[in-house]
């Protein structure tokens, strides 16, 4: 029964992770449907695996009851705190991503000013030319 309670808590955690993604990216109907499909696939796979491994392949009612109770406990006790942490992590990741994009733009501008791309193209063309060593032997 304790394992099925933990399964329910895990189900709630997966739901909250997908919910945080939906909220952060302001998903439309299609993305919401895709994330819901991911949730149901994970839920089905988790219940199937749990039924095979821990319930010995037998349909046992306490597994579903325990999973429902575990998910209910999770949503009553932990869900709001987990959502706060997940949204903070997503906001921090978005800030890091935008800072990385800005740094890449600065680096690209600096490289253009130094003329490095033209130099690289020049040397790449030299490397692509067939070698004079093999011309007489019919090789390119």
PDB file of C-alpha atoms in Angstrom:
ATOM      1  CA  UNK A   1       0.000   0.000   0.000  1.00  0.00           C
ATOM      2  CA  UNK A   2       2.885   2.374   0.789  1.00  0.00           C
ATOM      3  CA  UNK A   3       4.346   1.785  -2.661  1.00  0.00           C
ATOM      4  CA  UNK A   4       1.043   2.625  -4.316  1.00  0.00           C
ATOM      5  CA  UNK A   5       0.884   5.821  -2.220  1.00  0.00           C
ATOM      6  CA  UNK A   6       4.344   6.725  -3.545  1.00  0.00           C
ATOM      7  CA  UNK A   7       3.114   5.975  -7.058  1.00  0.00           C
ATOM      8  CA  UNK A   8       0.299   8.472  -6.542  1.00  0.00           C
ATOM      9  CA  UNK A   9       2.759  11.083  -5.290  1.00  0.00           C
ATOM     10  CA  UNK A  10       4.898  10.494  -8.381  1.00  0.00           C
ATOM     11  CA  UNK A  11       1.845  10.870 -10.603  1.00  0.00           C
ATOM     12  CA  UNK A  12       1.058  14.188  -8.929  1.00  0.00           C
ATOM     13  CA  UNK A  13       4.637  15.355  -9.383  1.00  0.00           C
ATOM     14  CA  UNK A  14       4.578  14.547 -13.099  1.00  0.00           C
ATOM     15  CA  UNK A  15       1.282  16.405 -13.434  1.00  0.00           C
ATOM     16  CA  UNK A  16       2.702  19.468 -11.697  1.00  0.00           C
ATOM     17  CA  UNK A  17       5.819  19.449 -13.879  1.00  0.00           C
ATOM     18  CA  UNK A  18       3.692  19.455 -17.008  1.00  0.00           C
ATOM     19  CA  UNK A  19       1.361  22.063 -15.497  1.00  0.00           C
ATOM     20  CA  UNK A  20       4.314  24.361 -14.761  1.00  0.00           C
ATOM     21  CA  UNK A  21       5.438  24.008 -18.376  1.00  0.00           C
ATOM     22  CA  UNK A  22       1.938  24.885 -19.576  1.00  0.00           C
ATOM     23  CA  UNK A  23       1.793  27.966 -17.362  1.00  0.00           C
ATOM     24  CA  UNK A  24       5.293  29.184 -18.138  1.00  0.00           C
ATOM     25  CA  UNK A  25       4.990  28.917 -21.918  1.00  0.00           C
ATOM     26  CA  UNK A  26       1.309  29.990 -22.058  1.00  0.00           C
ATOM     27  CA  UNK A  27       0.481  26.989 -24.191  1.00  0.00           C
ATOM     28  CA  UNK A  28      -2.393  27.014 -26.621  1.00  0.00           C
ATOM     29  CA  UNK A  29      -4.866  24.225 -27.174  1.00  0.00           C
ATOM     30  CA  UNK A  30      -2.570  22.056 -29.288  1.00  0.00           C
ATOM     31  CA  UNK A  31       0.358  22.220 -26.855  1.00  0.00           C
ATOM     32  CA  UNK A  32      -1.972  21.634 -23.901  1.00  0.00           C
ATOM     33  CA  UNK A  33      -3.392  18.579 -25.638  1.00  0.00           C
ATOM     34  CA  UNK A  34       0.138  17.310 -26.351  1.00  0.00           C
ATOM     35  CA  UNK A  35       1.215  17.774 -22.718  1.00  0.00           C
ATOM     36  CA  UNK A  36      -1.976  16.071 -21.524  1.00  0.00           C
ATOM     37  CA  UNK A  37      -1.244  13.168 -23.862  1.00  0.00           C
ATOM     38  CA  UNK A  38       2.271  12.935 -22.405  1.00  0.00           C
ATOM     39  CA  UNK A  39       0.785  12.853 -18.903  1.00  0.00           C
ATOM     40  CA  UNK A  40      -1.655  10.086 -19.756  1.00  0.00           C
ATOM     41  CA  UNK A  41       1.034   8.037 -21.493  1.00  0.00           C
ATOM     42  CA  UNK A  42       3.304   8.348 -18.434  1.00  0.00           C
ATOM     43  CA  UNK A  43       0.392   7.550 -16.107  1.00  0.00           C
ATOM     44  CA  UNK A  44      -0.641   4.490 -18.114  1.00  0.00           C
ATOM     45  CA  UNK A  45       2.931   3.223 -18.346  1.00  0.00           C
ATOM     46  CA  UNK A  46       3.474   3.774 -14.613  1.00  0.00           C
ATOM     47  CA  UNK A  47       0.300   1.943 -13.642  1.00  0.00           C
ATOM     48  CA  UNK A  48       1.073  -0.891 -16.053  1.00  0.00           C
ATOM     49  CA  UNK A  49       4.622  -1.292 -14.722  1.00  0.00           C
ATOM     50  CA  UNK A  50       3.442  -1.082 -11.138  1.00  0.00           C
ATOM     51  CA  UNK A  51       0.760  -3.682 -11.841  1.00  0.00           C
ATOM     52  CA  UNK A  52       3.275  -6.066 -13.361  1.00  0.00           C
ATOM     53  CA  UNK A  53       6.102  -5.655 -10.887  1.00  0.00           C
ATOM     54  CA  UNK A  54       4.549  -4.856  -7.521  1.00  0.00           C
ATOM     55  CA  UNK A  55       1.034  -6.268  -7.908  1.00  0.00           C
ATOM     56  CA  UNK A  56       2.362  -9.477  -9.500  1.00  0.00           C
ATOM     57  CA  UNK A  57       0.231  -8.961 -12.584  1.00  0.00           C
ATOM     58  CA  UNK A  58      -3.005  -9.339 -10.655  1.00  0.00           C
ATOM     59  CA  UNK A  59      -5.739  -6.729 -10.725  1.00  0.00           C
ATOM     60  CA  UNK A  60      -5.714  -5.412  -7.175  1.00  0.00           C
ATOM     61  CA  UNK A  61      -8.029  -2.643  -6.094  1.00  0.00           C
ATOM     62  CA  UNK A  62      -5.733  -1.343  -3.364  1.00  0.00           C
ATOM     63  CA  UNK A  63      -3.206  -0.267  -6.015  1.00  0.00           C
ATOM     64  CA  UNK A  64      -5.638   2.191  -7.580  1.00  0.00           C
ATOM     65  CA  UNK A  65      -6.990   3.317  -4.207  1.00  0.00           C
ATOM     66  CA  UNK A  66      -3.451   3.853  -2.902  1.00  0.00           C
ATOM     67  CA  UNK A  67      -2.417   5.771  -6.023  1.00  0.00           C
ATOM     68  CA  UNK A  68      -5.497   7.996  -5.770  1.00  0.00           C
ATOM     69  CA  UNK A  69      -4.850   8.605  -2.063  1.00  0.00           C
ATOM     70  CA  UNK A  70      -1.180   9.375  -2.737  1.00  0.00           C
ATOM     71  CA  UNK A  71      -2.050  11.841  -5.495  1.00  0.00           C
ATOM     72  CA  UNK A  72      -4.658  13.458  -3.239  1.00  0.00           C
ATOM     73  CA  UNK A  73      -2.135  13.824  -0.417  1.00  0.00           C
ATOM     74  CA  UNK A  74       0.385  15.289  -2.804  1.00  0.00           C
ATOM     75  CA  UNK A  75      -2.057  17.862  -4.157  1.00  0.00           C
ATOM     76  CA  UNK A  76      -3.207  18.844  -0.663  1.00  0.00           C
ATOM     77  CA  UNK A  77       0.237  19.078   0.942  1.00  0.00           C
ATOM     78  CA  UNK A  78       3.018  19.549  -1.592  1.00  0.00           C
ATOM     79  CA  UNK A  79       1.631  20.770  -4.901  1.00  0.00           C
ATOM     80  CA  UNK A  80       1.761  24.517  -4.252  1.00  0.00           C
ATOM     81  CA  UNK A  81       5.348  24.412  -2.971  1.00  0.00           C
ATOM     82  CA  UNK A  82       6.504  22.247  -5.868  1.00  0.00           C
ATOM     83  CA  UNK A  83       4.813  24.574  -8.369  1.00  0.00           C
ATOM     84  CA  UNK A  84       6.600  27.576  -6.847  1.00  0.00           C
ATOM     85  CA  UNK A  85       9.958  25.821  -7.134  1.00  0.00           C
ATOM     86  CA  UNK A  86       9.283  24.644 -10.694  1.00  0.00           C
ATOM     87  CA  UNK A  87       8.161  28.063 -11.912  1.00  0.00           C
ATOM     88  CA  UNK A  88      11.217  29.658 -10.289  1.00  0.00           C
ATOM     89  CA  UNK A  89      13.444  27.117 -12.026  1.00  0.00           C
ATOM     90  CA  UNK A  90      11.758  27.750 -15.382  1.00  0.00           C
ATOM     91  CA  UNK A  91      12.117  31.530 -14.964  1.00  0.00           C
ATOM     92  CA  UNK A  92      15.793  31.119 -14.074  1.00  0.00           C
ATOM     93  CA  UNK A  93      16.323  28.858 -17.086  1.00  0.00           C
ATOM     94  CA  UNK A  94      14.621  31.442 -19.313  1.00  0.00           C
ATOM     95  CA  UNK A  95      16.927  34.162 -17.963  1.00  0.00           C
ATOM     96  CA  UNK A  96      20.000  32.004 -18.563  1.00  0.00           C
ATOM     97  CA  UNK A  97      18.775  31.205 -22.078  1.00  0.00           C
ATOM     98  CA  UNK A  98      18.234  34.880 -22.950  1.00  0.00           C
ATOM     99  CA  UNK A  99      21.625  35.808 -21.488  1.00  0.00           C
ATOM    100  CA  UNK A 100      23.236  33.054 -23.566  1.00  0.00           C
ATOM    101  CA  UNK A 101      21.518  34.328 -26.703  1.00  0.00           C
ATOM    102  CA  UNK A 102      22.711  37.867 -25.992  1.00  0.00           C
ATOM    103  CA  UNK A 103      26.261  36.632 -25.421  1.00  0.00           C
ATOM    104  CA  UNK A 104      26.137  34.673 -28.678  1.00  0.00           C
ATOM    105  CA  UNK A 105      25.026  37.803 -30.547  1.00  0.00           C
ATOM    106  CA  UNK A 106      27.876  39.833 -29.034  1.00  0.00           C
ATOM    107  CA  UNK A 107      30.373  37.112 -29.912  1.00  0.00           C
ATOM    108  CA  UNK A 108      29.039  36.866 -33.458  1.00  0.00           C
ATOM    109  CA  UNK A 109      29.337  40.640 -33.914  1.00  0.00           C
ATOM    110  CA  UNK A 110      32.875  40.589 -32.545  1.00  0.00           C
ATOM    111  CA  UNK A 111      33.860  37.778 -34.901  1.00  0.00           C
ATOM    112  CA  UNK A 112      32.435  39.645 -37.893  1.00  0.00           C
ATOM    113  CA  UNK A 113      34.454  42.741 -36.993  1.00  0.00           C
ATOM    114  CA  UNK A 114      37.694  40.779 -36.792  1.00  0.00           C
ATOM    115  CA  UNK A 115      37.149  39.230 -40.219  1.00  0.00           C
ATOM    116  CA  UNK A 116      37.499  35.672 -38.909  1.00  0.00           C
ATOM    117  CA  UNK A 117      34.641  34.171 -40.974  1.00  0.00           C
ATOM    118  CA  UNK A 118      36.243  35.364 -44.217  1.00  0.00           C
ATOM    119  CA  UNK A 119      39.612  33.977 -43.173  1.00  0.00           C
ATOM    120  CA  UNK A 120      38.027  30.638 -42.299  1.00  0.00           C
ATOM    121  CA  UNK A 121      36.246  30.525 -45.693  1.00  0.00           C
ATOM    122  CA  UNK A 122      39.518  31.360 -47.454  1.00  0.00           C
ATOM    123  CA  UNK A 123      41.417  28.534 -45.759  1.00  0.00           C
ATOM    124  CA  UNK A 124      38.509  26.131 -46.216  1.00  0.00           C
ATOM    125  CA  UNK A 125      38.611  26.754 -49.979  1.00  0.00           C
ATOM    126  CA  UNK A 126      42.332  26.022 -49.999  1.00  0.00           C
ATOM    127  CA  UNK A 127      41.756  22.733 -48.186  1.00  0.00           C
ATOM    128  CA  UNK A 128      38.975  21.716 -50.595  1.00  0.00           C
ATOM    129  CA  UNK A 129      41.236  22.008 -53.673  1.00  0.00           C
ATOM    130  CA  UNK A 130      42.582  18.670 -54.862  1.00  0.00           C
ATOM    131  CA  UNK A 131      46.144  17.946 -53.879  1.00  0.00           C
ATOM    132  CA  UNK A 132      48.881  18.222 -56.518  1.00  0.00           C
ATOM    133  CA  UNK A 133      50.507  15.058 -55.179  1.00  0.00           C
ATOM    134  CA  UNK A 134      47.784  12.763 -56.534  1.00  0.00           C
ATOM    135  CA  UNK A 135      47.006  14.533 -59.857  1.00  0.00           C
ATOM    136  CA  UNK A 136      49.470  12.547 -61.889  1.00  0.00           C
ATOM    137  CA  UNK A 137      48.159   9.242 -60.550  1.00  0.00           C
ATOM    138  CA  UNK A 138      44.529   9.847 -61.570  1.00  0.00           C
ATOM    139  CA  UNK A 139      43.334  10.483 -58.032  1.00  0.00           C
ATOM    140  CA  UNK A 140      41.625  13.616 -56.871  1.00  0.00           C
TER     141      UNK A 140
END
